[in-house]
Short mmCIF file of C-alpha atoms and ligand atoms in Angstrom, two decimals:
data_model
loop_
_atom_site.label_atom_id
_atom_site.label_comp_id
_atom_site.label_asym_id
_atom_site.label_seq_id
_atom_site.Cartn_x
_atom_site.Cartn_y
_atom_site.Cartn_z
CA MET A 1 6.59 12.33 12.27
CA ASN A 2 5.91 14.24 15.48
CA TYR A 3 2.33 13.80 16.53
CA ILE A 4 2.45 16.72 18.96
CA ASP A 5 4.74 19.58 18.02
CA LEU A 6 5.04 22.61 20.29
CA LYS A 7 7.33 25.45 19.23
CA ASN A 8 8.54 28.68 20.83
CA LEU A 9 5.68 28.98 23.27
CA PHE A 10 5.52 32.02 25.57
CA PHE A 11 2.81 32.61 28.13
CA LYS A 12 1.96 35.04 30.91
CA TYR A 13 -1.22 35.53 32.91
CA ARG A 14 -2.83 38.97 32.63
CA ASN A 15 -1.61 39.95 36.08
CA SER A 16 1.79 38.27 35.95
CA VAL A 17 4.93 40.37 35.71
CA GLU A 18 7.24 37.80 34.16
CA ASP A 19 6.58 35.14 31.56
CA ILE A 20 5.26 31.98 33.22
CA LEU A 21 6.40 29.85 30.25
CA LYS A 22 9.48 30.87 28.28
CA ASN A 23 10.22 29.55 24.82
CA ILE A 24 8.88 26.04 25.39
CA ASN A 25 9.65 23.44 22.71
CA PHE A 26 8.89 19.76 22.72
CA THR A 27 7.51 16.98 20.55
CA ALA A 28 5.72 13.71 21.26
CA ASN A 29 5.02 10.65 19.15
CA LYS A 30 1.66 8.96 18.69
CA GLY A 31 0.84 6.39 21.34
CA GLU A 32 3.55 7.61 23.70
CA ILE A 33 3.26 8.72 27.31
CA THR A 34 5.09 11.97 28.03
CA ALA A 35 5.77 13.14 31.58
CA ILE A 36 6.26 16.83 32.29
CA ILE A 37 8.13 17.01 35.58
CA GLY A 38 9.09 20.03 37.67
CA GLU A 39 8.90 21.71 41.05
CA SER A 40 5.67 23.25 42.22
CA GLY A 41 5.16 26.60 40.46
CA SER A 42 7.32 25.68 37.46
CA GLY A 43 4.34 26.07 35.10
CA LYS A 44 3.23 22.46 34.56
CA SER A 45 -0.51 23.00 35.00
CA THR A 46 -0.37 26.17 32.91
CA LEU A 47 1.32 24.27 30.08
CA LEU A 48 -1.29 21.51 30.22
CA ARG A 49 -4.10 24.10 30.15
CA ILE A 50 -2.56 25.70 27.06
CA LEU A 51 -2.35 22.31 25.31
CA ALA A 52 -6.01 21.73 26.17
CA GLY A 53 -7.06 25.15 24.82
CA LEU A 54 -8.05 26.59 28.21
CA GLU A 55 -5.43 29.39 28.10
CA ILE A 56 -4.24 31.45 25.13
CA PRO A 57 -0.47 31.92 24.81
CA GLN A 58 1.16 35.21 23.74
CA ALA A 59 3.30 33.41 21.16
CA GLY A 60 4.04 29.96 19.86
CA GLU A 61 2.89 27.21 17.55
CA LEU A 62 1.11 24.00 18.43
CA LYS A 63 0.42 21.31 15.87
CA VAL A 64 -1.29 18.00 16.57
CA ASN A 65 -1.29 15.36 13.86
CA ASN A 66 -0.25 18.11 11.42
CA LYS A 67 -3.30 20.23 12.26
CA ILE A 68 -2.55 23.73 13.49
CA PHE A 69 -4.06 24.26 16.95
CA ILE A 70 -2.20 27.49 17.73
CA ASP A 71 -0.16 29.89 15.64
CA ASP A 72 -0.13 33.65 14.95
CA GLU A 73 -3.43 33.49 13.05
CA ASN A 74 -5.20 30.44 14.45
CA PHE A 75 -6.57 29.29 17.75
CA ILE A 76 -8.62 26.10 17.85
CA PRO A 77 -10.86 26.24 20.93
CA VAL A 78 -11.02 23.56 23.60
CA GLU A 79 -14.21 21.88 22.29
CA LYS A 80 -12.73 21.38 18.82
CA ARG A 81 -9.39 19.89 19.87
CA GLY A 82 -10.46 16.33 20.63
CA ILE A 83 -8.51 16.37 23.86
CA GLY A 84 -9.51 14.59 27.06
CA MET A 85 -8.43 16.05 30.35
CA VAL A 86 -8.17 14.54 33.83
CA PHE A 87 -7.83 17.29 36.42
CA GLN A 88 -5.87 17.01 39.65
CA ASP A 89 -9.05 16.82 41.76
CA TYR A 90 -10.78 14.59 39.12
CA ALA A 91 -13.65 17.15 38.85
CA LEU A 92 -16.42 14.52 38.87
CA PHE A 93 -19.97 15.81 39.18
CA PRO A 94 -20.97 14.90 42.76
CA HIS A 95 -24.72 14.79 42.04
CA LEU A 96 -24.36 12.43 39.07
CA SER A 97 -23.87 8.66 39.15
CA VAL A 98 -20.75 7.08 37.68
CA GLU A 99 -22.71 6.25 34.54
CA LYS A 100 -24.02 9.82 34.13
CA ASN A 101 -20.57 11.25 34.77
CA VAL A 102 -19.18 9.25 31.85
CA LEU A 103 -22.24 9.83 29.63
CA PHE A 104 -21.85 13.58 30.13
CA GLY A 105 -19.09 13.91 27.52
CA LEU A 106 -20.94 11.78 24.97
CA ASN A 107 -23.79 14.16 24.16
CA LYS A 108 -22.97 13.99 20.45
CA LEU A 109 -23.86 10.29 20.30
CA GLU A 110 -27.38 8.91 20.27
CA LYS A 111 -28.50 7.36 23.57
CA LYS A 112 -27.86 3.69 22.67
CA SER A 113 -24.34 4.27 21.35
CA ALA A 114 -23.51 6.59 24.26
CA GLU A 115 -24.56 3.91 26.75
CA LYS A 116 -22.62 1.24 24.89
CA ARG A 117 -19.47 3.37 24.89
CA THR A 118 -19.95 4.18 28.60
CA HIS A 119 -20.09 0.49 29.47
CA GLU A 120 -17.06 -0.16 27.27
CA VAL A 121 -14.83 2.44 28.99
CA LEU A 122 -16.05 1.48 32.46
CA ASP A 123 -15.07 -2.08 31.60
CA LEU A 124 -11.67 -0.85 30.43
CA VAL A 125 -11.01 0.76 33.82
CA SER A 126 -12.56 -2.24 35.68
CA MET A 127 -15.36 -0.14 37.19
CA LYS A 128 -18.43 -1.65 35.53
CA GLU A 129 -19.91 -2.88 38.84
CA PHE A 130 -19.82 0.70 40.17
CA ILE A 131 -21.99 2.15 37.42
CA LYS A 132 -24.87 3.20 39.73
CA ARG A 133 -22.65 4.57 42.51
CA TYR A 134 -21.99 8.22 43.26
CA PRO A 135 -18.51 9.78 43.49
CA HIS A 136 -18.61 10.12 47.31
CA GLU A 137 -19.16 6.35 47.56
CA LEU A 138 -15.84 5.67 45.82
CA SER A 139 -12.23 5.63 46.99
CA GLY A 140 -9.69 8.10 45.54
CA GLY A 141 -8.32 5.46 43.20
CA GLN A 142 -11.81 4.54 41.98
CA GLN A 143 -12.71 8.20 41.41
CA GLN A 144 -9.55 8.61 39.39
CA ARG A 145 -10.51 5.66 37.20
CA ILE A 146 -13.94 7.22 36.57
CA ALA A 147 -12.32 10.52 35.64
CA LEU A 148 -10.07 8.61 33.25
CA ALA A 149 -13.02 6.70 31.77
CA ARG A 150 -14.90 9.97 31.25
CA ALA A 151 -11.89 11.50 29.49
CA LEU A 152 -11.35 8.42 27.29
CA ALA A 153 -15.02 7.94 26.35
CA PRO A 154 -15.18 10.34 23.36
CA ASN A 155 -12.01 8.74 21.88
CA PRO A 156 -9.83 11.83 22.24
CA GLU A 157 -6.70 12.20 20.11
CA ILE A 158 -4.74 13.14 23.21
CA ILE A 159 -5.30 12.70 26.89
CA LEU A 160 -3.88 15.18 29.40
CA LEU A 161 -3.58 14.38 33.10
CA ASP A 162 -2.64 16.87 35.84
CA GLU A 163 -0.82 15.20 38.77
CA PRO A 164 -2.89 12.02 38.35
CA PHE A 165 -1.42 10.28 41.41
CA SER A 166 -1.00 13.11 43.89
CA ASN A 167 -4.34 12.55 45.65
CA LEU A 168 -3.80 8.83 46.19
CA ASP A 169 -2.39 7.02 49.21
CA ALA A 170 1.30 6.31 48.79
CA ASN A 171 0.72 2.54 48.94
CA LEU A 172 -1.89 2.77 46.16
CA GLN A 173 0.20 4.94 43.84
CA GLY A 174 2.38 2.18 42.41
CA LYS A 175 -0.59 -0.03 41.59
CA ILE A 176 -2.64 2.77 40.01
CA ARG A 177 0.39 3.96 38.03
CA ASN A 178 0.76 0.56 36.39
CA GLU A 179 -2.99 0.31 35.80
CA LEU A 180 -3.03 3.72 34.13
CA LYS A 181 -0.15 2.76 31.88
CA ALA A 182 -1.88 -0.49 30.88
CA ILE A 183 -5.14 1.34 30.11
CA LEU A 184 -3.41 4.02 28.03
CA LYS A 185 -1.40 1.44 26.10
CA THR A 186 -4.47 -0.78 25.52
CA SER A 187 -6.42 2.14 24.08
CA GLY A 188 -3.40 3.37 22.09
CA GLU A 189 -3.72 6.86 23.56
CA THR A 190 -1.18 9.59 23.23
CA ALA A 191 -0.90 10.97 26.75
CA ILE A 192 0.82 13.82 28.54
CA PHE A 193 0.81 13.95 32.31
CA VAL A 194 2.39 16.40 34.71
CA SER A 195 3.93 15.52 38.04
CA HIS A 196 6.44 16.66 40.62
CA ASP A 197 7.24 13.07 41.65
CA LYS A 198 10.19 11.19 40.10
CA ASP A 199 8.47 7.85 40.80
CA ASP A 200 5.92 8.71 38.11
CA LEU A 201 8.69 8.63 35.47
CA GLU A 202 8.40 4.84 35.64
CA ILE A 203 5.44 4.86 33.27
CA ALA A 204 6.74 7.53 30.86
CA ASP A 205 8.21 6.91 27.41
CA ARG A 206 9.60 10.45 27.34
CA VAL A 207 10.26 13.15 29.90
CA VAL A 208 10.23 16.94 29.74
CA ILE A 209 11.87 18.67 32.72
CA LEU A 210 10.54 22.11 33.54
CA ASP A 211 12.25 24.69 35.78
CA ARG A 212 10.65 28.08 36.36
CA GLY A 213 8.88 28.07 33.02
CA GLU A 214 11.74 26.71 30.95
CA VAL A 215 12.45 23.29 29.48
CA ILE A 216 15.74 22.17 31.00
CA GLN A 217 16.04 18.70 29.51
CA THR A 218 14.07 16.20 27.44
CA GLY A 219 14.70 12.52 26.74
CA THR A 220 13.74 9.02 27.75
CA PRO A 221 13.75 8.34 31.51
CA ALA A 222 16.89 6.20 31.04
CA GLU A 223 18.71 8.97 29.16
CA ILE A 224 17.87 11.53 31.80
CA PHE A 225 18.86 9.33 34.71
CA ARG A 226 22.12 8.44 32.93
CA ASN A 227 23.00 12.00 32.04
CA PRO A 228 21.20 14.59 34.17
CA LYS A 229 21.97 18.02 32.75
CA ASN A 230 22.34 20.00 35.97
CA GLU A 231 21.79 20.16 39.73
CA TYR A 232 18.07 20.90 39.34
CA VAL A 233 17.53 17.77 37.24
CA ARG A 234 19.49 15.72 39.78
CA HIS A 235 17.34 17.19 42.54
CA ILE A 236 14.10 16.32 40.68
CA LEU A 237 15.39 12.78 40.10
CA GLY A 238 16.50 12.47 43.73
CA ILE A 239 20.05 11.46 42.75
N1 ADP B 301 -4.62 32.07 37.21
C1 ADP B 301 -3.37 32.53 37.50
N2 ADP B 301 -3.10 33.85 37.50
C2 ADP B 301 -1.86 34.31 37.77
N3 ADP B 301 -0.80 33.53 38.03
C3 ADP B 301 -1.01 32.20 38.04
C4 ADP B 301 -2.29 31.63 37.78
N4 ADP B 301 -2.20 30.27 37.86
C5 ADP B 301 -0.90 30.02 38.16
N5 ADP B 301 -0.20 31.15 38.27
C6 ADP B 301 1.26 31.27 38.53
O1 ADP B 301 1.94 30.67 37.46
C7 ADP B 301 3.08 29.94 37.90
C8 ADP B 301 2.99 28.51 37.41
O2 ADP B 301 1.87 27.88 38.04
P1 ADP B 301 1.38 26.42 37.68
O3 ADP B 301 1.27 26.30 36.20
O4 ADP B 301 0.18 26.14 38.50
O5 ADP B 301 2.64 25.56 38.17
P2 ADP B 301 2.72 24.01 38.62
O6 ADP B 301 1.52 23.30 38.07
O7 ADP B 301 4.02 23.56 38.05
O8 ADP B 301 2.76 24.01 40.11
C9 ADP B 301 3.11 30.10 39.41
O9 ADP B 301 3.99 31.14 39.74
C10 ADP B 301 1.69 30.48 39.75
O10 ADP B 301 1.65 31.28 40.91
MG1 MG B 302 0.04 22.22 39.02
#
């Protein structure tokens, strides 16, 4: 069964002339990591924001775990989707400590349980010693781990990450990539991340290739490398 099922999605911004996303279809299984890869401007962030419930598409159907999130009659808002999001700039609150940043999303729990869960996810991302620090006292990689911990804390059904490695030093990227994969697999998360960098495919179970708002090819990384559909896919893969 497809855990995430997106069908015939069309989207344009109010001021855009053409459709930004054109007839997007893809599925993802539970516990898998899906990479959405494409050139800058191909619509990756827009697609992620629609999955999160931050933008409303003109047409299309989105089901998660057989629940309808979007169709002609229904639109489940962001706060009811059980989705965690890690933004490109991490979007940590600068005036809050690491602990308070993670606690922020746990306002539905009572204080004791919220604190317990905060310590648990900070342990998961190996950042427990940094609990009293502030974001500006942390490196890019450490900030990213806090953003991830904050997104994982409420046990979301899905976690969405926008260009999770693009703000990190090149020599850190490989290490953080493998760490992220280990954390997602340990917590059994279903994850979708977007990227423009072929190196990020390393940690993906499945890949969706986007070109100017259209899905060009989907498959496992191995399938796509073995049989790239066109010149654009080859270009994205650097082959
Ligand atoms: N808020 C917005 N209003 C109008 N157009 C937008 C807005 N955000 C993005 N776009 C346009 O939508 C297209 C896709 O953008 P985006 O989803 O950010 O692509 P990517 O993340 O792949 O770089 C681009 O042409 C961009 O200029
Ligand atoms: Mg983007």
